[in-house]
Short mmCIF file of C-alpha atoms in Angstrom, two decimals:
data_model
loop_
_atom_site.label_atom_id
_atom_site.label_comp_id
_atom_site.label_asym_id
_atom_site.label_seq_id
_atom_site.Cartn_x
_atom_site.Cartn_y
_atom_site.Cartn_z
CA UNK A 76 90.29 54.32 144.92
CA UNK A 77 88.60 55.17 141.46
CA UNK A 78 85.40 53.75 141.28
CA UNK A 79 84.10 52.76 137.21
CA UNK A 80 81.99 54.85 136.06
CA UNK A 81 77.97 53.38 135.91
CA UNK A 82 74.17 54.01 135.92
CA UNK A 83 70.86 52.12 136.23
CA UNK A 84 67.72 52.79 135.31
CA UNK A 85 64.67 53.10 137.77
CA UNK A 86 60.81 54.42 137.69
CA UNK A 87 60.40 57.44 139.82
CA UNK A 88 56.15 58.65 139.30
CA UNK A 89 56.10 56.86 135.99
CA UNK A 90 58.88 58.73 134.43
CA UNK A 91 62.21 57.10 133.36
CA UNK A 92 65.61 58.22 135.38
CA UNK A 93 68.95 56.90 134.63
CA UNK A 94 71.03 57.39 137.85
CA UNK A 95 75.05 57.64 137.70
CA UNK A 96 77.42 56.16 140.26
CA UNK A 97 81.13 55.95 140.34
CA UNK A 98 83.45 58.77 138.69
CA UNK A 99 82.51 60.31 135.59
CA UNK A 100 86.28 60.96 134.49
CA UNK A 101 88.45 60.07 131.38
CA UNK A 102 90.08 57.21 133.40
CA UNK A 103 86.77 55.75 135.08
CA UNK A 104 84.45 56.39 131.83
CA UNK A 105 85.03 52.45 130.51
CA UNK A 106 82.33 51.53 128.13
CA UNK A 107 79.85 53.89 129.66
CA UNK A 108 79.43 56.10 126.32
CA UNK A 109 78.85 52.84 124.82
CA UNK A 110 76.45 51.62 127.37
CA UNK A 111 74.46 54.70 126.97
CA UNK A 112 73.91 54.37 123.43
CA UNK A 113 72.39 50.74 123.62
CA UNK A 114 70.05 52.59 126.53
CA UNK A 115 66.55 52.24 124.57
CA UNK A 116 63.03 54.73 125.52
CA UNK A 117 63.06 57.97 126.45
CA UNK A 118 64.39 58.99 129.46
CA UNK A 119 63.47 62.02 131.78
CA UNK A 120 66.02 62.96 134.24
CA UNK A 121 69.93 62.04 134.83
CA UNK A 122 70.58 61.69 138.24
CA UNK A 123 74.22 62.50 139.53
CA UNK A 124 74.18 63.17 142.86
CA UNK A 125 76.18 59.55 143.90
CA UNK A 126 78.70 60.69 141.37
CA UNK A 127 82.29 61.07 143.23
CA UNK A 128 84.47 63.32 140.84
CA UNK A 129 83.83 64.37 137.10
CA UNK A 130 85.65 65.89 134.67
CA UNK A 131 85.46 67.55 131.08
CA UNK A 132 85.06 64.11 129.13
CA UNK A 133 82.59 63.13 131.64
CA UNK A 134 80.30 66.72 131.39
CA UNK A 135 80.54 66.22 128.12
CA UNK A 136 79.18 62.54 127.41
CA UNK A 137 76.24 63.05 130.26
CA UNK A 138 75.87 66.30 128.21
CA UNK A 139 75.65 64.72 124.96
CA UNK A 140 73.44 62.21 126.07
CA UNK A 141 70.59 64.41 127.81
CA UNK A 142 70.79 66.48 125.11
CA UNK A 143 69.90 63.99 122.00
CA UNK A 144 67.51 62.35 124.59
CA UNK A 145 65.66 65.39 126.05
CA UNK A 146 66.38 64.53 129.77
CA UNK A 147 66.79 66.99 132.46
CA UNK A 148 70.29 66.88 134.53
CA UNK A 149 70.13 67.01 138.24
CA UNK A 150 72.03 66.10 141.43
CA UNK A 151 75.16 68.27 140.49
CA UNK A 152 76.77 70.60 143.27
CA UNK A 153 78.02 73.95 142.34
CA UNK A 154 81.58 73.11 140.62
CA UNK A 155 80.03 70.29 138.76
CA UNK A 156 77.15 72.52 137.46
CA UNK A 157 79.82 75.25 136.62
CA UNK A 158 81.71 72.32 134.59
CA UNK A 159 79.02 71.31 132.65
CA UNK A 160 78.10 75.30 132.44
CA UNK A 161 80.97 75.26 130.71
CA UNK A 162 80.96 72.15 128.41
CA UNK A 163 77.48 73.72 126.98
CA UNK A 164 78.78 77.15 126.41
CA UNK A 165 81.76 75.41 124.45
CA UNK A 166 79.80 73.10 122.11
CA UNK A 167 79.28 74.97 118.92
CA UNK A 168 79.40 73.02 115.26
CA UNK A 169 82.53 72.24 113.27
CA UNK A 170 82.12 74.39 110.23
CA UNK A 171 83.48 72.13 107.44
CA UNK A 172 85.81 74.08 104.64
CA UNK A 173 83.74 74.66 101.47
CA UNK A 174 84.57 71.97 98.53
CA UNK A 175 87.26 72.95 96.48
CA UNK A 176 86.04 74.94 93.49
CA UNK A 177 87.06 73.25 89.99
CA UNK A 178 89.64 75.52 87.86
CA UNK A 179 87.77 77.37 85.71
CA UNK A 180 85.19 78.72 88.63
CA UNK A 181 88.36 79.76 90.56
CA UNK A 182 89.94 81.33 87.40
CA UNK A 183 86.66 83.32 87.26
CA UNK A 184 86.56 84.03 90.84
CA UNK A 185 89.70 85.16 90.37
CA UNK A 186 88.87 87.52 87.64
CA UNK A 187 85.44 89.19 88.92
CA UNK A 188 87.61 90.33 92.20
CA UNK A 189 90.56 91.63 90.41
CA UNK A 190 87.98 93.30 88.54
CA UNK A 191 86.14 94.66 91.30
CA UNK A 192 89.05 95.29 93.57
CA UNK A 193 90.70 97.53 90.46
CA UNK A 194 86.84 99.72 90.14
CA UNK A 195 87.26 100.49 93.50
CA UNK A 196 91.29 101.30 93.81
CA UNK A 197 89.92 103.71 90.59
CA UNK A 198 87.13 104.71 92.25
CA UNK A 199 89.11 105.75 95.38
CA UNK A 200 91.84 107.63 92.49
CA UNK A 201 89.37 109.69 91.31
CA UNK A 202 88.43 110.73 94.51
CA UNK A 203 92.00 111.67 95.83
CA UNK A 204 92.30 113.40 92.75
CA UNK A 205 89.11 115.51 93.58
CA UNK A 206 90.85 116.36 97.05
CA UNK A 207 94.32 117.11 95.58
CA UNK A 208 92.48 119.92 93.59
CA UNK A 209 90.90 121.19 96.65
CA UNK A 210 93.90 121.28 98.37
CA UNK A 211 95.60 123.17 95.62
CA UNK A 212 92.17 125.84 95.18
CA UNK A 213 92.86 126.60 99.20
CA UNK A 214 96.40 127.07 98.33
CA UNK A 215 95.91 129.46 95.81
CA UNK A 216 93.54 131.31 97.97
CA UNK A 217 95.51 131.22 100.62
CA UNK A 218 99.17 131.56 99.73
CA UNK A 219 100.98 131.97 102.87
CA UNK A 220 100.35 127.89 103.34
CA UNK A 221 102.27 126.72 100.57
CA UNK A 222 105.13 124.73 101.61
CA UNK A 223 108.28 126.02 99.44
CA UNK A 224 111.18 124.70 101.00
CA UNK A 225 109.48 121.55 101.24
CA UNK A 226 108.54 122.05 97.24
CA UNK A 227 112.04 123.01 96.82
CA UNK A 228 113.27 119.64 98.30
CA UNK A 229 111.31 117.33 95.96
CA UNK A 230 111.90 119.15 93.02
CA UNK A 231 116.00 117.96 93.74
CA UNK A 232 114.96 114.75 94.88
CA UNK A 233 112.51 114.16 91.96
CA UNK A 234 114.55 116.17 89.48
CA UNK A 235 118.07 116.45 90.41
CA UNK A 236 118.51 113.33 91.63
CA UNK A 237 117.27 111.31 88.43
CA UNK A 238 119.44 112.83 85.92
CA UNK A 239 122.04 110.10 86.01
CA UNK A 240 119.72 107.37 85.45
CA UNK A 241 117.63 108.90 83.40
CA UNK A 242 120.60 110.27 81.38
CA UNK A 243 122.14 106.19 81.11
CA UNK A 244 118.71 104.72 80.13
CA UNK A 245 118.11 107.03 77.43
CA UNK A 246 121.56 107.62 76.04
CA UNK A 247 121.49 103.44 75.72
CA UNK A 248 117.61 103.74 74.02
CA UNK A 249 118.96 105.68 71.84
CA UNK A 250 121.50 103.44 70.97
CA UNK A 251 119.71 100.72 70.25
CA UNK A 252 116.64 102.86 68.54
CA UNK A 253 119.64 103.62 66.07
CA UNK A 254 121.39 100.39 65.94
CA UNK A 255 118.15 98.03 64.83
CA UNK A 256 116.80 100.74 62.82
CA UNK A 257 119.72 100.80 60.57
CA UNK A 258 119.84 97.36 60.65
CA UNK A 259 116.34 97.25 59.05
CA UNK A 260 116.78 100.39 56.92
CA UNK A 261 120.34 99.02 55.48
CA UNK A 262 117.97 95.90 53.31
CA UNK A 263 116.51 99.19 51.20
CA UNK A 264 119.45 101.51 51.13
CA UNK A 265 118.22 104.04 53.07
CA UNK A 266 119.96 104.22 56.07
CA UNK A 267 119.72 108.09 56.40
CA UNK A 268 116.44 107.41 57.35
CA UNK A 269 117.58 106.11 60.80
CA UNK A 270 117.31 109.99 61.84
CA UNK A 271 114.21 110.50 61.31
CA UNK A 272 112.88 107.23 63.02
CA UNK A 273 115.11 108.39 66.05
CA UNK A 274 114.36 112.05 66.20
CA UNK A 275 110.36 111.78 65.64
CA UNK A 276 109.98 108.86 67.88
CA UNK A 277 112.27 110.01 70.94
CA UNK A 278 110.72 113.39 71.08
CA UNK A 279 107.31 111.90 70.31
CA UNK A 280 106.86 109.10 72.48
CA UNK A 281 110.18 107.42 74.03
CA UNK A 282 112.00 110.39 75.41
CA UNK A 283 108.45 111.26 77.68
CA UNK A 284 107.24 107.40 78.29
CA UNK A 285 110.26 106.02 79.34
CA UNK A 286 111.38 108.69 81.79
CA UNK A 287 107.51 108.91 82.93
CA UNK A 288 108.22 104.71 83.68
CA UNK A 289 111.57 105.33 85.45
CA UNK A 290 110.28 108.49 87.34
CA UNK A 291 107.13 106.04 88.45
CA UNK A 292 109.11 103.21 89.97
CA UNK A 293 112.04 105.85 91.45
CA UNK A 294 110.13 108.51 93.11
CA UNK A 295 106.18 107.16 92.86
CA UNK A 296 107.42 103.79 94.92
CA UNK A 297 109.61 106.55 96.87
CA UNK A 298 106.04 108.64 97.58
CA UNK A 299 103.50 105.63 98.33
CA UNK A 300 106.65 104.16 101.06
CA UNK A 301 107.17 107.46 102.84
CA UNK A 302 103.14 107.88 103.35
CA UNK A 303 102.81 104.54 103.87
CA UNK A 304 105.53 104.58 106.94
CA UNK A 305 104.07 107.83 108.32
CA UNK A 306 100.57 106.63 108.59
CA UNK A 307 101.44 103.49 110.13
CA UNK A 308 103.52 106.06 112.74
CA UNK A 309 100.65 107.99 113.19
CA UNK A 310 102.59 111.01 112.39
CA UNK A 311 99.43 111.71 109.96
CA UNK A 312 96.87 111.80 112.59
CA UNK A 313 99.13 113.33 114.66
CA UNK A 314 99.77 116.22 111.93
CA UNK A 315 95.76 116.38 111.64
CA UNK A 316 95.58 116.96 115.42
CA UNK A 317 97.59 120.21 115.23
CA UNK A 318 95.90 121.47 112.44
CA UNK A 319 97.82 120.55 110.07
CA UNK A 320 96.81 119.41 106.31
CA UNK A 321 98.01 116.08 104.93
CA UNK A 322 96.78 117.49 101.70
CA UNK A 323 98.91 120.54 101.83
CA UNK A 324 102.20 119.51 103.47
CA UNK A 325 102.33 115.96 101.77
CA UNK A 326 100.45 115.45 98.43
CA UNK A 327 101.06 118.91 96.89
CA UNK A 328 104.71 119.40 97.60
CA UNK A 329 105.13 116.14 95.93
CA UNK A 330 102.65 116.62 92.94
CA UNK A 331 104.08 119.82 92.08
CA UNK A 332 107.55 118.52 91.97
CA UNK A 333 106.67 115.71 89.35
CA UNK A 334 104.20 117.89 87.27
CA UNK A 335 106.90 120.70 87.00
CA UNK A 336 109.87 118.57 86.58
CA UNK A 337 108.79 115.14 83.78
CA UNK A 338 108.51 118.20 81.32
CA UNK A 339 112.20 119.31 81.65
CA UNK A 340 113.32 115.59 82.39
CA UNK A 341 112.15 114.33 79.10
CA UNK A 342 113.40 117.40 77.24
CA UNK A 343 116.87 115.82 78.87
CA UNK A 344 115.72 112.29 77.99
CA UNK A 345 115.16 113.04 74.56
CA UNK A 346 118.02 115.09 73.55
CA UNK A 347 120.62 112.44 75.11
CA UNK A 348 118.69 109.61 73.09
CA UNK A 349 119.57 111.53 70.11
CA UNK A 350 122.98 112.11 71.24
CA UNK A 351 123.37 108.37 71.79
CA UNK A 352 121.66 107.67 68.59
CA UNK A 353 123.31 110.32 66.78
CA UNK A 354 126.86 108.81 68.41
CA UNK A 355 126.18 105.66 66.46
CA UNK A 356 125.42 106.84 63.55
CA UNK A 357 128.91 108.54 63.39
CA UNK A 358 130.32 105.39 64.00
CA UNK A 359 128.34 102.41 62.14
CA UNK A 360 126.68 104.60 59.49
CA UNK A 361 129.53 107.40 58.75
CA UNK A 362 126.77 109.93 59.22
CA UNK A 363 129.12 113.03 60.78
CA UNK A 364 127.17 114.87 63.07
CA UNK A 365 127.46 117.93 61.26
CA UNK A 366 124.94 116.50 58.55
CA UNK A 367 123.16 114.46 61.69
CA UNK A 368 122.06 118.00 63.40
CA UNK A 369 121.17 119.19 60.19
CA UNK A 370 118.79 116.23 59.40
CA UNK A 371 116.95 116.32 62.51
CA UNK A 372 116.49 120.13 62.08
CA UNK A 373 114.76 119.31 58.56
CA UNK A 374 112.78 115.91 58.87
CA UNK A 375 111.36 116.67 63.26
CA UNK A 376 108.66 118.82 63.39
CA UNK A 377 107.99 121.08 66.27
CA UNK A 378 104.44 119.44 67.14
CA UNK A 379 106.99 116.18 68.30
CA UNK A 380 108.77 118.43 71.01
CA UNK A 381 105.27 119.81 71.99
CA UNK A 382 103.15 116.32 71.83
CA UNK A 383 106.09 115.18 74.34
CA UNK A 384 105.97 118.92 76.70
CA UNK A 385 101.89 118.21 76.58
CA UNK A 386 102.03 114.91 77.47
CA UNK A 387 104.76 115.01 80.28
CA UNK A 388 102.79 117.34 83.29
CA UNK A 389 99.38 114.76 82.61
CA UNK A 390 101.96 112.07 83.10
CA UNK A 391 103.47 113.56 86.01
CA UNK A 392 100.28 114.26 87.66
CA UNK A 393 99.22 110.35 87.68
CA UNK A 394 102.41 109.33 89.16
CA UNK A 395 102.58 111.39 92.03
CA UNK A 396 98.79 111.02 92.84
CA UNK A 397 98.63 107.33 92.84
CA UNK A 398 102.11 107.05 94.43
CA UNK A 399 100.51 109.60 97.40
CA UNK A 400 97.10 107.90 97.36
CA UNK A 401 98.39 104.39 97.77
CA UNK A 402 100.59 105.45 100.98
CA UNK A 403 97.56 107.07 102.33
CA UNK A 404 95.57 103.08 102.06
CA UNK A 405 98.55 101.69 104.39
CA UNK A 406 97.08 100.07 107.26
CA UNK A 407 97.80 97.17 109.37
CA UNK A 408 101.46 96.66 109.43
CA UNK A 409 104.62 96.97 107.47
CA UNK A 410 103.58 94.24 104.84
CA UNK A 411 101.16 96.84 103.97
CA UNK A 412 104.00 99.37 102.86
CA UNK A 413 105.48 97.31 100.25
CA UNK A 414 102.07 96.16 98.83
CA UNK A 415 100.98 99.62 98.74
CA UNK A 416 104.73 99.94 97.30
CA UNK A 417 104.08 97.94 94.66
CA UNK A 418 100.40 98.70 93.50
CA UNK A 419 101.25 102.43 93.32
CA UNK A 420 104.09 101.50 90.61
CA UNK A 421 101.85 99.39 88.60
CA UNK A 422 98.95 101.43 88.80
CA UNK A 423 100.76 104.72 87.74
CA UNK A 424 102.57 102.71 84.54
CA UNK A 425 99.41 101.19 83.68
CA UNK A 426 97.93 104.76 83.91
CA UNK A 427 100.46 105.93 82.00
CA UNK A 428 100.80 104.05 78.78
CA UNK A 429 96.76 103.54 78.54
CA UNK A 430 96.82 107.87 79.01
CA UNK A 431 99.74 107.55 76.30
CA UNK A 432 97.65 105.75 73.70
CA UNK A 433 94.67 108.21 74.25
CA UNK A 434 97.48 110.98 73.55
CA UNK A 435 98.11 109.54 70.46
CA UNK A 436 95.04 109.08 68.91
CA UNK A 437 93.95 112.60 70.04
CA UNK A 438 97.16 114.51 68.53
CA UNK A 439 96.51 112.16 65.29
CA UNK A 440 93.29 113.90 64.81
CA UNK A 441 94.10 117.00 65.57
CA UNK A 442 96.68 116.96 62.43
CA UNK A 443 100.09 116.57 64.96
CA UNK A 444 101.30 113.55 63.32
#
């Protein structure tokens, strides 16, 4: 039989006490809460020793009540106490979510962390870049722990590998360098000029900046997903346990590869845009390539091939570093990997074509236009 829950109130030594019968359960409860709140003066003490059974709802509401009326809770035996134990050690306040911001606070929001987020991914470049030339100074000194085979395998990776795509993308650049030029020169008569605006600006600035783009999102993303997978493998701590450099038998191997080999891939890149360009000019313009070889001998300077050889190793450097220094941020999970993935690619193109711009107004002052 489940007795209703219920109380009255009594005078023990002039102090108020509200004293609970019944069961104090979900099911027996009633109108009690109700009842409580119409209860009016302060009250001292809750007696519940006649209580028969109470449960969680029940600690709670006696619990809600002593606390908002300062009364002292007695009577309980030593489950019900551990209950209501319980029920206090639970109550903690419902933090509400903040107001929605209006859209030109979150915009800024936005902003200031992408701004401070990017300081500090530079922040943390720099300082990779600082080890990286550490790890090549203790290299040098110490020559027996260079890895060449494992140089040896990224240069055909890096290198070897790319010369296909590389070899598509710029014979088709050159192409269409060729095709819209003429198209523009052709209003003035002076289509011959089409080689010049091919050869200066594919040994200039194409030939290096497009294979420094392809070379980021091929082997940089390549770099930044290998780390990334070996730190989250613990193979790096595990190669740090035995003594063995990260630094050295990671990051160098790979920076070496794309500093030694951008040079000689956008010599490649730049002589097949010129073969593609020169290709159309045989066949649109009727320029043979007899007189086409001639006029990029007369009208391309040397300082192009050299502003491109200059630029290329710089280039090479960035990619390989931030591709290296991403996978080495990779923590967490596997989600990690591809954003890691991801910002290594931006961040070395971004690097790249702001480094490019610098290039160009340095060589323009220094007379190699």
């Amino acid at each position: 039989m489940r007795a209703p829950a219920d109380f009255e109130r009594s005078e023990d030594n002039g102090e108020a006490v509200l004293r609970f019968s019944g069961n104090l359960s979900l099911a027996c409860l009633g109108d009690l809460p109700a009842r409580l709140e119409t209860v009016e003066g302060g009250v001292a003490r809750l007696d519940l020793s006649d209580v028969g059974r109470m449960d969680t709802v029940g600690a709670w509401v006696v619990h809600r009540f002593a606390r908002d009326r300062g009364a002292k809770i007695e009577g309980l035996n030593a489950d019900e106490q551990h209950l209501l134990d319980q029920v206090i050690a639970a109550e903690h306040p419902i933090q509400l979510p903040p107001p929605p911001q209006g859209s030109v606070t979150r915009a800024l929001d936005e902003i200031g962390k992408a701004v401070i987020n990017s300081g500090r991914t530079l922040y943390g470049l720099l300082g990779f870049m600082g080890a990286t030339v550490l790890a090549f100074w203790h290299v040098i000194t110490h020559p027996r722990r260079f890895r060449f085979n494992a140089t040896v395998q990224r240069f055909e990776v890096v290198g070897v590998g790319a010369l296909g795509i590389i070899g598509l993308m710029s014979f088709l650049i050159g192409i269409v360098i060729a095709q819209q030029g003429s198209v523009q020169l052709r209003q003035f008569g002076a289509e011959i000029y089409t080689i010049n605006l091919l050869g200066r600006l594919t040994l200039r600035e194409l030939g290096i900046l497009m294979t420094a783009i392809m070379i980021a999102g091929r082997s940089g993303s390549a770099f930044a997903a290998q780390i990334g997978t070996m730190k989250l493998t613990e193979e790096i701590d595990a190669m740090r346990t035995i003594g063995v450099s990260p630094m050295e038998a990671l990051v160098l191997p790979r920076v070496f590869a794309v500093v030694f080999m951008l040079p000689l891939l956008g010599f490649y890149a730049s002589i097949i845009s010129i073969l593609g360009g020169g290709l159309l000019c045989w066949v649109d313009l009727g320029i043979t390539p007899v007189t086409f070889i001639q006029r990029i001998r007369e009208v391309v300077p040397l300082t192009d091939l050299w502003v491109g050889l200059v630029k290329a190793p710089v280039f090479g450097a960035i990619i390989a570093m931030a591709g290296c220094f991403h996978g080495m941020q990779v923590e967490g999970d596997a989600e990690q990997v591809g954003q890691r993935t991801t910002t290594a690619v931006v961040q070395a193109i971004f690097l790249v074509i702001v480094l490019d711009a610098f290039f160009a107004v340095f060589f323009t002052n220094v007379g190699w236009t």
